[in-house]
mmCIF file of C-alpha atoms in Angstrom:
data_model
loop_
_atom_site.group_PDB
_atom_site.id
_atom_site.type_symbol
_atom_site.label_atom_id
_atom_site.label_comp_id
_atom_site.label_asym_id
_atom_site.label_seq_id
_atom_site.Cartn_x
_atom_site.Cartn_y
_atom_site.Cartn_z
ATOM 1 C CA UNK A 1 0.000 0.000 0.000
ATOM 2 C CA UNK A 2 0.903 3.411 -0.809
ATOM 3 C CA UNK A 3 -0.125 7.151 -0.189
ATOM 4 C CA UNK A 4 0.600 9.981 -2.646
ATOM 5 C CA UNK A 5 0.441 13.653 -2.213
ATOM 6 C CA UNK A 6 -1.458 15.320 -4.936
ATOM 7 C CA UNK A 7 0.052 18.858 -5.617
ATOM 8 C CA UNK A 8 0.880 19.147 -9.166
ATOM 9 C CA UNK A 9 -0.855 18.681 -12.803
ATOM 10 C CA UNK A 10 -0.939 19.844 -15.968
ATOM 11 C CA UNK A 11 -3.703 21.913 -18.374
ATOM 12 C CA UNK A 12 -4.846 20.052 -21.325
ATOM 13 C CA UNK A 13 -5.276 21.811 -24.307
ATOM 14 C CA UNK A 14 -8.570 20.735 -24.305
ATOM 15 C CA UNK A 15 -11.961 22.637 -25.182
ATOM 16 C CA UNK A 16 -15.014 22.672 -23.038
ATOM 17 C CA UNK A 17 -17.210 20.380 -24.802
ATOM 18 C CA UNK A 18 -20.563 22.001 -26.744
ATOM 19 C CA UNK A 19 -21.424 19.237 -28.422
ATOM 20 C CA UNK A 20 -23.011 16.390 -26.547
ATOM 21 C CA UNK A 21 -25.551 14.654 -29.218
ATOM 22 C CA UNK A 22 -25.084 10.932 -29.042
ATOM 23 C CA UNK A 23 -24.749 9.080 -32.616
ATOM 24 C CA UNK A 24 -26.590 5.942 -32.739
ATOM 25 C CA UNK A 25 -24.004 3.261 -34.704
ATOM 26 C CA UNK A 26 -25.500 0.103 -36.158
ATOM 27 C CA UNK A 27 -22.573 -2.339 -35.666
ATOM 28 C CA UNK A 28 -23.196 -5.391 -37.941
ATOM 29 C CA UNK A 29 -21.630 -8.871 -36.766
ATOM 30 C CA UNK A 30 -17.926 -9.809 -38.059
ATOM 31 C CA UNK A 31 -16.180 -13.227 -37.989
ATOM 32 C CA UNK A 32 -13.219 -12.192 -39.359
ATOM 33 C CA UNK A 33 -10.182 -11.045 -36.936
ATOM 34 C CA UNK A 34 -8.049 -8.290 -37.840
ATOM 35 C CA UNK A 35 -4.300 -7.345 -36.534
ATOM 36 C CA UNK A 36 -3.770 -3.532 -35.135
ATOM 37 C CA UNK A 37 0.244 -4.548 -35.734
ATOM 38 C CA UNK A 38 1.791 -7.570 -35.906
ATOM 39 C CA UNK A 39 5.312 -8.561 -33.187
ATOM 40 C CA UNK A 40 7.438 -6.412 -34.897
ATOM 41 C CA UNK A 41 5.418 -3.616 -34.780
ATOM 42 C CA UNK A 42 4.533 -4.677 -31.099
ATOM 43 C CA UNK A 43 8.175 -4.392 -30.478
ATOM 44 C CA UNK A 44 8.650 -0.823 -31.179
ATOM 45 C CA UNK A 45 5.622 0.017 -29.182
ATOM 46 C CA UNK A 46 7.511 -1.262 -26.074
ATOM 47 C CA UNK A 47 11.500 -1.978 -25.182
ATOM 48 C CA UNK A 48 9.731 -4.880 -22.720
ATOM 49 C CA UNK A 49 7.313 -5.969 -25.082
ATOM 50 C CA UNK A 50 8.462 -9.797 -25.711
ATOM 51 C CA UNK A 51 9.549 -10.422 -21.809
ATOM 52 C CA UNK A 52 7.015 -8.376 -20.238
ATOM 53 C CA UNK A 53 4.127 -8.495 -23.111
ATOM 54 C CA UNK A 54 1.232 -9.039 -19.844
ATOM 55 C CA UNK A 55 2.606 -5.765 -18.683
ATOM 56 C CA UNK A 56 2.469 -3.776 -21.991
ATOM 57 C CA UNK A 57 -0.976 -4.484 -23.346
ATOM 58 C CA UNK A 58 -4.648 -3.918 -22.001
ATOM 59 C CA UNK A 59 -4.575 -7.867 -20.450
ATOM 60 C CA UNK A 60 -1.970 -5.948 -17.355
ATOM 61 C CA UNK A 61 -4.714 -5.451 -14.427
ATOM 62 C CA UNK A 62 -8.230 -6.017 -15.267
ATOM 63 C CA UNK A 63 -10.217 -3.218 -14.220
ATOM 64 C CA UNK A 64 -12.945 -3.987 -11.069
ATOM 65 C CA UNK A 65 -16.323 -4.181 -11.385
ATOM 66 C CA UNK A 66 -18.582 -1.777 -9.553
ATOM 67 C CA UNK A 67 -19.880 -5.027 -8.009
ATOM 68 C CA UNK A 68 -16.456 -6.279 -6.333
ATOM 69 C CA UNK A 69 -15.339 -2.735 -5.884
ATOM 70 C CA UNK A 70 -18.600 -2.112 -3.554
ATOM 71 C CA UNK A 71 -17.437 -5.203 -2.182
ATOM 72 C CA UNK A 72 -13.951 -3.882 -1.278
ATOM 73 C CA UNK A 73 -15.376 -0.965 0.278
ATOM 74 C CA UNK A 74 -18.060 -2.360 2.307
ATOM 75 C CA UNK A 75 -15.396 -4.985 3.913
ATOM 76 C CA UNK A 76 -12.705 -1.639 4.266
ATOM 77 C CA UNK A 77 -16.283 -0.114 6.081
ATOM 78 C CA UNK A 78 -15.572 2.668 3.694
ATOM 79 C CA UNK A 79 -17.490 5.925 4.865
ATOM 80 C CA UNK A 80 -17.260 8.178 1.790
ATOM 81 C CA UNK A 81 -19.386 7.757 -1.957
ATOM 82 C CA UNK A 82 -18.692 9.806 -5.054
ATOM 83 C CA UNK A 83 -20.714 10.068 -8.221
ATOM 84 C CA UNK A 84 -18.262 10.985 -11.204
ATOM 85 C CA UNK A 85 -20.908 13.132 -14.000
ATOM 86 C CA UNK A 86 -17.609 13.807 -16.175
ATOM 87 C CA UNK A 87 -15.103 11.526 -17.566
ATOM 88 C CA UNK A 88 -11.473 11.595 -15.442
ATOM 89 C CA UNK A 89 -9.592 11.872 -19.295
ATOM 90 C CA UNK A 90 -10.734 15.528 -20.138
ATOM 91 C CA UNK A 91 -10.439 13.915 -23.881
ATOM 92 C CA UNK A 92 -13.546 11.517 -23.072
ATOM 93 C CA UNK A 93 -16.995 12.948 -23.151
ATOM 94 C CA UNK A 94 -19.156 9.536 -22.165
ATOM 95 C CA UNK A 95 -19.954 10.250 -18.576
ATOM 96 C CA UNK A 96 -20.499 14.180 -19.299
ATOM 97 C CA UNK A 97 -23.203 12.922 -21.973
ATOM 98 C CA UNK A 98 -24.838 10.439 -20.091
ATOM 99 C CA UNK A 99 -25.362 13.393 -17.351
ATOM 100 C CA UNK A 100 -26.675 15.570 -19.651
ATOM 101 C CA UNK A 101 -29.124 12.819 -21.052
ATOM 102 C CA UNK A 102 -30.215 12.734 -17.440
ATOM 103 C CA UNK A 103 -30.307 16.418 -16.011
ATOM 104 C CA UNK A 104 -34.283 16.138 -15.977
ATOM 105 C CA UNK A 105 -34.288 12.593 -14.821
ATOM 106 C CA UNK A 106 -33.929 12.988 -10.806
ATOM 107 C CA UNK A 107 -36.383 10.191 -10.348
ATOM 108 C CA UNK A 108 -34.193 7.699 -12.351
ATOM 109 C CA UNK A 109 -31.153 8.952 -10.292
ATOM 110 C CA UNK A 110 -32.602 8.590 -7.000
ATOM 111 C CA UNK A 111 -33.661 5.294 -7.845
ATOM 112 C CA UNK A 112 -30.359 4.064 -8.651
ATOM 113 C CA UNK A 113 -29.056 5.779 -5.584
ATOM 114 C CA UNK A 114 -31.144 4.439 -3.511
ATOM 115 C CA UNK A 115 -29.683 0.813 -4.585
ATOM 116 C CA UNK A 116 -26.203 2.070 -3.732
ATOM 117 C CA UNK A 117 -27.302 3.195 -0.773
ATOM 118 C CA UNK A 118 -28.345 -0.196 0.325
ATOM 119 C CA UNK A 119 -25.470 -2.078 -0.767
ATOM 120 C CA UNK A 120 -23.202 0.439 0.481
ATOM 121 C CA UNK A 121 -24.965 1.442 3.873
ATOM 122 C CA UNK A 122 -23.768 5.156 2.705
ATOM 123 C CA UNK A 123 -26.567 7.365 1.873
ATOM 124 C CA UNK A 124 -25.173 10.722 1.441
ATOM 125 C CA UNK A 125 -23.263 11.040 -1.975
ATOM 126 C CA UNK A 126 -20.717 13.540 -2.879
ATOM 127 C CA UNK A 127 -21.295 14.616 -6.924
ATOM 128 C CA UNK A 128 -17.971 15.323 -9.054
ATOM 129 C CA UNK A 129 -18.553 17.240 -12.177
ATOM 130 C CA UNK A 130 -16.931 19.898 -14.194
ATOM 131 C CA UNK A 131 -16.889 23.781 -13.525
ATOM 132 C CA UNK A 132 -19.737 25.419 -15.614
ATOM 133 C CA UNK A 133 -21.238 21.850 -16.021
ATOM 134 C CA UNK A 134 -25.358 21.623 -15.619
ATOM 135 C CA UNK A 135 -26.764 19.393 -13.372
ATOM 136 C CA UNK A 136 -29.978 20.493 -13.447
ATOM 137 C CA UNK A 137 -32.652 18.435 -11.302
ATOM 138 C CA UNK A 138 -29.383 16.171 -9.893
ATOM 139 C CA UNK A 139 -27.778 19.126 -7.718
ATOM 140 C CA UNK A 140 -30.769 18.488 -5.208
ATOM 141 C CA UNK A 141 -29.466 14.424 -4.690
ATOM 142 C CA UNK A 142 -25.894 15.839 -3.648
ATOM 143 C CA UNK A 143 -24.810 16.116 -0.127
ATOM 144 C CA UNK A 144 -21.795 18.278 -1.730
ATOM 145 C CA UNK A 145 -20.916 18.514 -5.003
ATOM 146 C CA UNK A 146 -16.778 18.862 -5.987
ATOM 147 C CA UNK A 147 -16.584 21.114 -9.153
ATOM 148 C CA UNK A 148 -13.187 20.780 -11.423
ATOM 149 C CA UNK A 149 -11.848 23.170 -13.899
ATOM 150 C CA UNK A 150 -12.405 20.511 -17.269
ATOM 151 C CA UNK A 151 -8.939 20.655 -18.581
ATOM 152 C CA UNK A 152 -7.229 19.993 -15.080
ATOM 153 C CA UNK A 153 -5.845 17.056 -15.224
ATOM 154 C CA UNK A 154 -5.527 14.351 -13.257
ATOM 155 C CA UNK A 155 -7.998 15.850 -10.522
ATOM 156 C CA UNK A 156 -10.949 13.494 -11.716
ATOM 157 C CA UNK A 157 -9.176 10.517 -11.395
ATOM 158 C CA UNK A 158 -10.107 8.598 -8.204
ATOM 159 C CA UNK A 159 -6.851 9.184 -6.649
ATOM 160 C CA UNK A 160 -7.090 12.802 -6.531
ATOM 161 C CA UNK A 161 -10.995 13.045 -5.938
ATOM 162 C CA UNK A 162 -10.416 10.433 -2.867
ATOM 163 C CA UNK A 163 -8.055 12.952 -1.619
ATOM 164 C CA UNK A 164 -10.633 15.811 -2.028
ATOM 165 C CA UNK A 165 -13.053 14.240 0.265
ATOM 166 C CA UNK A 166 -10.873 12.607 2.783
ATOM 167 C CA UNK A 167 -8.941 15.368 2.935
ATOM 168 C CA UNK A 168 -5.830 14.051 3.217
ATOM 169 C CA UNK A 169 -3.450 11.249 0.872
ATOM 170 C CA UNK A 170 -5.122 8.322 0.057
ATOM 171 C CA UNK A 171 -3.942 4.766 0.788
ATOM 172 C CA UNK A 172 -3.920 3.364 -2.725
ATOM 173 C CA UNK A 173 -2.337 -0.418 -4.042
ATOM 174 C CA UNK A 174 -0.152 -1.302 -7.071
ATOM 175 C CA UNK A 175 -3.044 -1.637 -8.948
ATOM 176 C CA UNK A 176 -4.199 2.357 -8.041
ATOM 177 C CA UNK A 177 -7.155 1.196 -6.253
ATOM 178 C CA UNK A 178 -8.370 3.630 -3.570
ATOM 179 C CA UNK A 179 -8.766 2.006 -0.361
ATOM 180 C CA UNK A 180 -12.175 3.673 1.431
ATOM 181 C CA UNK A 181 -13.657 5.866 -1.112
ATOM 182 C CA UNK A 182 -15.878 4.462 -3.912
ATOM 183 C CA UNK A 183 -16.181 6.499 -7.234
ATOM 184 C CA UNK A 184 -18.720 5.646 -9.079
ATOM 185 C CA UNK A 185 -19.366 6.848 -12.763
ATOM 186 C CA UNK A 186 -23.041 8.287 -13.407
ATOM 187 C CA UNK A 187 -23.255 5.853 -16.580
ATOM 188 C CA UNK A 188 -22.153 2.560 -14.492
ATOM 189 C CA UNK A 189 -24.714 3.730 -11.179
ATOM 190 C CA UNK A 190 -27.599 3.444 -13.420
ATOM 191 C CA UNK A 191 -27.050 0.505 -14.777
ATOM 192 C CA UNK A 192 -27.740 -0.463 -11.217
ATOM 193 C CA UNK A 193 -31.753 -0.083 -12.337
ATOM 194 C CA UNK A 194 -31.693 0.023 -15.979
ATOM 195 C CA UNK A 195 -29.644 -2.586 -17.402
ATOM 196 C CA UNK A 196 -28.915 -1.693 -21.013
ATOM 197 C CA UNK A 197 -27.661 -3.847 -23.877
ATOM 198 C CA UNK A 198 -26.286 -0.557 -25.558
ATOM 199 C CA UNK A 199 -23.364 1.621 -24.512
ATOM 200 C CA UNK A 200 -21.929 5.286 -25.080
ATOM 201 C CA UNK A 201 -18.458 5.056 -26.521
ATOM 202 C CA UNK A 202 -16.727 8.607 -26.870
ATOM 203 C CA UNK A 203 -14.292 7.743 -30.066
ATOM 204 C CA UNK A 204 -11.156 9.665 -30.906
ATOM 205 C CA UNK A 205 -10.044 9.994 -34.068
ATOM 206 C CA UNK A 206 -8.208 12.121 -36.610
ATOM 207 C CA UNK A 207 -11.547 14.363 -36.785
ATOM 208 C CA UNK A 208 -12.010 14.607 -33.528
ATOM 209 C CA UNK A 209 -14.156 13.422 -30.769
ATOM 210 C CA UNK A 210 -17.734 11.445 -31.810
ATOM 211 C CA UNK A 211 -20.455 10.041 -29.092
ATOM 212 C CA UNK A 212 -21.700 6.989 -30.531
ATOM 213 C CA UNK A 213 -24.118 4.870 -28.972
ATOM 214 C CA UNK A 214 -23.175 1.104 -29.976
ATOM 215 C CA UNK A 215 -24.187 -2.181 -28.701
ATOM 216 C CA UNK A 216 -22.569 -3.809 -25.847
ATOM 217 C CA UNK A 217 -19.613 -6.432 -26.643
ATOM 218 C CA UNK A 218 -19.336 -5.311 -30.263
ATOM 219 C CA UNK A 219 -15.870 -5.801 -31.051
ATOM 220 C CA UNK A 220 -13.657 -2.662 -31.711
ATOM 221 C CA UNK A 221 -13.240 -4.076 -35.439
ATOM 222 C CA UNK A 222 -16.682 -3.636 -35.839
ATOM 223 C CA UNK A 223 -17.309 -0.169 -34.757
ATOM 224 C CA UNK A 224 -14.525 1.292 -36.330
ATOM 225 C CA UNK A 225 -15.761 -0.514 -39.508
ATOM 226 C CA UNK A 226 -19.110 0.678 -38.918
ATOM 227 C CA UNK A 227 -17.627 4.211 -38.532
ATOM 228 C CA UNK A 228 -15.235 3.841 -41.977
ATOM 229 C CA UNK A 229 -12.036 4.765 -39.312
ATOM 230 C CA UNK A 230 -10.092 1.511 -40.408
ATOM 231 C CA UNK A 231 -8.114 2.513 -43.089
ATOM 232 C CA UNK A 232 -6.499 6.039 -41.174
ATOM 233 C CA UNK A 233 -5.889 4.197 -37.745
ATOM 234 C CA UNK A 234 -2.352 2.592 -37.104
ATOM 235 C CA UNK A 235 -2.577 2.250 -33.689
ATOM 236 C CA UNK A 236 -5.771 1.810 -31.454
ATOM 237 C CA UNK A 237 -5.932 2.301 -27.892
ATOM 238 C CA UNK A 238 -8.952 1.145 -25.456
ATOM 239 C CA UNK A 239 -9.337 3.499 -23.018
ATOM 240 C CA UNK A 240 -8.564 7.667 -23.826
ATOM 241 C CA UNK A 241 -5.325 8.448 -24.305
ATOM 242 C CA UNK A 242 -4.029 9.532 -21.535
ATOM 243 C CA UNK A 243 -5.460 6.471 -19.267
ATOM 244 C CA UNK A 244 -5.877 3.861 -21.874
ATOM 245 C CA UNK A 245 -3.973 0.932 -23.376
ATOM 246 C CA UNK A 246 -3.014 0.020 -26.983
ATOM 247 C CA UNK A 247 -4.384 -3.115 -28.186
ATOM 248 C CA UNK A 248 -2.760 -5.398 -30.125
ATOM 249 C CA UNK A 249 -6.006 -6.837 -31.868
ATOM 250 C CA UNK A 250 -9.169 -5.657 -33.155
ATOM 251 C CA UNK A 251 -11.533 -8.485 -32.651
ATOM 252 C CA UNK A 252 -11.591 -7.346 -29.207
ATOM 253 C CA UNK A 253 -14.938 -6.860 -27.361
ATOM 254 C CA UNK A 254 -15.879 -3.857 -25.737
ATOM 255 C CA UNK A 255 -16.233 -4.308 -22.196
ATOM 256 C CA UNK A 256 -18.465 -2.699 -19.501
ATOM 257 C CA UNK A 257 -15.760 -0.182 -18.527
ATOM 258 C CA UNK A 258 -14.753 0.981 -22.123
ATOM 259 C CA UNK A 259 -15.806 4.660 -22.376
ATOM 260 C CA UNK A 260 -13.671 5.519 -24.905
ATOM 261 C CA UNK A 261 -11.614 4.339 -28.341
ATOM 262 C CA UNK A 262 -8.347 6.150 -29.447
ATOM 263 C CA UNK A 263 -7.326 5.113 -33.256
ATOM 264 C CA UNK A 264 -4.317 6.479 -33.839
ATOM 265 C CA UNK A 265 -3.176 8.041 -37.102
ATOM 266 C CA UNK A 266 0.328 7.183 -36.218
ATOM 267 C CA UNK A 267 1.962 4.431 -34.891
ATOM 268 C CA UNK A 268 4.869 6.051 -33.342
ATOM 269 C CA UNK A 269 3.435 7.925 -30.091
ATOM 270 C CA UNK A 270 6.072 6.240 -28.067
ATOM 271 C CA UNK A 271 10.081 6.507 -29.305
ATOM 272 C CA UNK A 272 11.447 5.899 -26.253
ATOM 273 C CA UNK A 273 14.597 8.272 -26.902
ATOM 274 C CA UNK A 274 17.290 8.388 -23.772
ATOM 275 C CA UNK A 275 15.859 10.618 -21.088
ATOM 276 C CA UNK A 276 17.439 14.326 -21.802
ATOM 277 C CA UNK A 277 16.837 15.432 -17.578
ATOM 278 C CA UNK A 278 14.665 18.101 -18.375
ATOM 279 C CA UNK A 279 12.552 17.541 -15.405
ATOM 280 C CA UNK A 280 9.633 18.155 -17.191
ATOM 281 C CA UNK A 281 7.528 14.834 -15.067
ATOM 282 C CA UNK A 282 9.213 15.358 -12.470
ATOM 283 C CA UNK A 283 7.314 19.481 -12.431
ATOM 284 C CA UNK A 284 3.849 17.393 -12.976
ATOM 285 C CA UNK A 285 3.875 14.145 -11.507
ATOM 286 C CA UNK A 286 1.155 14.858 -9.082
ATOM 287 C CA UNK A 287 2.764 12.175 -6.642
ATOM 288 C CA UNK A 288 5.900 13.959 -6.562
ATOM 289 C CA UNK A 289 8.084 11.353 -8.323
ATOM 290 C CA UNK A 290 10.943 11.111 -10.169
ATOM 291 C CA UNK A 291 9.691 9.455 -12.958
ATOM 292 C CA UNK A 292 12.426 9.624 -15.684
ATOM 293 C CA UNK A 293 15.290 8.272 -13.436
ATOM 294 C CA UNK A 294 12.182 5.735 -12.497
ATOM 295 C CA UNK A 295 12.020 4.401 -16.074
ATOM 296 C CA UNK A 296 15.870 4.657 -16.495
ATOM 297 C CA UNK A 297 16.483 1.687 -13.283
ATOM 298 C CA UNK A 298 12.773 -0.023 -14.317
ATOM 299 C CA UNK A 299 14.666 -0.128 -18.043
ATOM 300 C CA UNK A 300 18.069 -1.970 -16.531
ATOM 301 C CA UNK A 301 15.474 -4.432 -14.569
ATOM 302 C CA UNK A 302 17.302 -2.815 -11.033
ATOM 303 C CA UNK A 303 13.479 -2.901 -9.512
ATOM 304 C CA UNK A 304 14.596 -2.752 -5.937
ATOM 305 C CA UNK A 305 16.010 0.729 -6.421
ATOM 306 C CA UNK A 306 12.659 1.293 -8.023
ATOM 307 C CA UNK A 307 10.645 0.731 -5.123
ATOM 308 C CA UNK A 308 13.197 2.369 -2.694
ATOM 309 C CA UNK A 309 12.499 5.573 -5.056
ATOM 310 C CA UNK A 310 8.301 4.805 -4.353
ATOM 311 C CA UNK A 311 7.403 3.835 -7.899
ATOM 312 C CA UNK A 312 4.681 2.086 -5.642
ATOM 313 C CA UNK A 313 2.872 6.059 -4.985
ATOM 314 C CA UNK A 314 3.077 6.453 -8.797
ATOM 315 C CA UNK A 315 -0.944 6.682 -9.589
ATOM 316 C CA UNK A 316 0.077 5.836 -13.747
ATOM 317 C CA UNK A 317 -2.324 9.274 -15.034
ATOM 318 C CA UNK A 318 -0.092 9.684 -17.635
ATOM 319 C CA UNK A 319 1.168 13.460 -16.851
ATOM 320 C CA UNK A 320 5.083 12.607 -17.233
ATOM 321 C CA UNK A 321 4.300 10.744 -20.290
ATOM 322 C CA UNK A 322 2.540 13.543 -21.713
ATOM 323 C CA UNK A 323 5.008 15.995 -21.139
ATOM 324 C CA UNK A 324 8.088 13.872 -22.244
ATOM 325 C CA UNK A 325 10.113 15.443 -25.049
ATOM 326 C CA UNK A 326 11.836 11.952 -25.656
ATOM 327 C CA UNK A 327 8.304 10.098 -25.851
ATOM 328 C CA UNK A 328 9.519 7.542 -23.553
ATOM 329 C CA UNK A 329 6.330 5.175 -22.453
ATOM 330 C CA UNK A 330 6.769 6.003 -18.684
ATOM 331 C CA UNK A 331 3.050 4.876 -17.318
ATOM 332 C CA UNK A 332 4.627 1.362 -19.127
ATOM 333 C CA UNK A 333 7.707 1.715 -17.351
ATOM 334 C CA UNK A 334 5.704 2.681 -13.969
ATOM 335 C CA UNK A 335 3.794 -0.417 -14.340
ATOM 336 C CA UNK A 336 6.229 -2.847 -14.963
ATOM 337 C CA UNK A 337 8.330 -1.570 -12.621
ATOM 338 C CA UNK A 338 5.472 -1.589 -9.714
ATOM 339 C CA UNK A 339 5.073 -5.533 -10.340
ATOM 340 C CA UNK A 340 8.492 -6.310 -10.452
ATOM 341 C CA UNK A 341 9.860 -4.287 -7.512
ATOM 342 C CA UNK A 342 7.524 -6.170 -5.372
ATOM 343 C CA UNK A 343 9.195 -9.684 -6.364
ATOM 344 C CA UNK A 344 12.487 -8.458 -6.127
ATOM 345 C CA UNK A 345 11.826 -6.660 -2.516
ATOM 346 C CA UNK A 346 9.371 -10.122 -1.325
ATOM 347 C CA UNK A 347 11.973 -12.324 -2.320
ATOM 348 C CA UNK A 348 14.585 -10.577 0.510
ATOM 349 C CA UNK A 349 11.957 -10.678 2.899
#
C-alpha cells in the first residue's frame, strides 16, 4: 500500500465540450479477426514488449467491477461515496453525456441511488462534475458537489478526488485502487436499475471526438468498420489516451468499462529516446516522483532501487508521459516496474 500527495498537474489543451448529441451506430456482426500490428510492430511500441508483453498491453490489471469494488469498500467499512458526472480523461466525453441525457431525470437517479445506498450502507453522496457543467434536477441528490476546472488534469481521477473528500493522501495499491472511497461513474450507477444492452463510446479519431451509442460487446473491429475509421488508424488504444492501453487486436470486445476508443493516425506515439533530464515529469507528476530516473532503473530491470524511489505512490495518469520530449512510455515503465519491484523486494523478505 501506498499514499501519494497530490500537488501538481498539468492543463490540457482541451476545449469545453458544446457538443453532446449521441450518434446511434449500427454495428453489424464480423467473424473475421483483424491485426492492429503484428510482433514487430509490437516491439517498437515497447523496449519490454516480448519479456514483459502481460505488462504492456490492455490484459496488465483487469479493471474492477462496480460489483467487487462495492465489495472492497463495504469490507474496508468505507465511509465516503462519489458520483463521477464527467469523464477523469478531459479527452472523453461519455460520462459528461450520459449526465446531460439525465439532467431532468432525478427520479431515475434517485432510484439508482437508492440501490447504492443499500449495498453500500452510505446514503449521502458527494457529486464530481466539471466547472460550468449543468446538473440540473441532480444538484438536489448531492450532499456536496466537488466542481473541477475541465482541462485539469488528473484531478478526476479517483486518486485525486479520494483525496478531495478525505482530505488528506489516500492509501492506494499497485493496482491504483483507492482504499475507502468508492467512485462511481453516473453511466455505471444506473445501470444499477436500468440494465442496457447498448453503450456510449466517446471515439477519438483524426476528426475529432464522436459520441456513438453502440451495442454492448461489439468488437472494436466492428465499430470502427461501422464508422469507416479503419483505413487512417495505425494504432488503437482502449481506453482515452491519456489512461488507456493500446491493443494489439481488433476483434476485441468492448467491455463494460470501455468509455472511450483512441485510433491512432500514427503508430509512433512512443520513441522511447534516452531521457534528456529536463525535469519536465518530475514538475507534474502529481505524486511527486521522479519518474524519468524511475524508467531509467525499471529499463536496466534494477526494480529494488525502483521501489526504494516509491514507484509504488506512482498513480500511472499519464502526466510525465505527456510531457516527455523523448516520448519515452513512462506509465509502461511505472507499471512494470510496480510488479516487479515487489518480487524483487518479497523475495529478501
Amino acid at each position: 500500500m501506498s499514499t501519494f500527495f497530490l500537488q501538481r498537474g498539468i492543463r490540457l489543451p482541451v476545449k469545453k465540450p458544446r457538443n453532446l448529441e449521441i450518434k446511434d451506430v449500427d454495428v453489424p456482426e464480423h467473424s473475421s479477426q483483424q491485426s492492429v500490428a503484428d510482433e514487430d510492430g509490437a516491439k517498437q511500441t515497447s523496449p519490454f514488449a516480448d519479456k514483459y508483453k502481460e505488462v504492456a498491453t490492455h490484459q496488465y490489471v483487469p479493471r474492477q467491477s462496480l460489483a467487487e469494488r462495492i465489495s472492497d469498500f463495504v469490507a474496508e467499512k468505507g465511509q465516503q461515496v462519489v458520483i463521477r458526472l464527467a469523464d477523469e480523461d478531459p479527452h472523453s466525453l461519455t460520462q459528461r453525456a450520459i449526465t446531460e441525457s439525465l439532467k431532468k431525470g432525478k427520479d431515475k437517479v434517485k432510484a439508482a441511488l437508492d440501490q447504492l445506498a443499500e449495498k453500500t450502507g452510505v446514503s449521502k453522496f458527494v457529486f464530481a462534475c466539471h466547472k460550468g457543467q449543468d446538473l440540473g434536477e441532480l444538484v438536489s441528490l448531492a450532499a456536496s458537489i466537488i466542481r473541477v476546472h475541465h482541462s485539469h488534469y488528473p484531478m478526476m481521477t479517483r486518486p485525486c478526488l479520494a483525496k478531495r473528500v478525505l482530505g488528506e493522501s489516500p492509501v492506494i495499491d499497485i493496482h491504483v485502487r483507492v482504499k475507502g472511497v468508492l467512485v462511481v461513474d453516473i453511466g455505471e450507477l444506473m445501470l444499477l436499475t436500468e440494465p442496457d444492452i447498448s453503450a456510449v463510446v466517446t471515439v477519438i479519431s483524426q476528426s475529432g471526438a464522436q459520441l456513438v451509442r453502440v451495442r454492448r460487446g461489439a468488437t472494436v473491429y466492428e465499430i470502427l468498420s461501422a464508422m469507416s475509421l479503419l483505413d487512417g488508424s495505425k494504432k488503437v488504444v482502449m481506453g482515452s489516451p491519456l489512461l488507456g492501453d493500446a491493443i494489439y487486436e481488433l476483434h476485441v470486445a468492448m467491455t463494460a468499462d470501455t468509455l472511450t476508443l483512441f485510433a491512432e493516425s500514427q503508430d509512433d506515439l512512443y520513441q522511447n529516446l534516452p531521457c534528456c533530464n529536463c525535469g519536465k515529469c518530475v514538475k507534474v507528476c502529481p505524486s511527486r516522483l521522479l519518474p524519468g530516473l524511475l524508467s531509467k532503473h525499471i529499463y536496466v530491470e534494477n526494480f529494488e532501487d525502483a521501489a526504494h524511489l516509491n514507484v509504488h505512490s506512482c498513480i500511472e495518469c499519464g502526466c510525465c508521459a505527456f510531457m516527455c520530449p523523448s516520448r519515452r512510455s513512462l506509465v509502461q515503465f511505472m507499471r512494470l516496474g510496480k510488479q516487479e519491484s515487489r518480487k524483487a523486494v518479497g523475495s529478501h523478505e
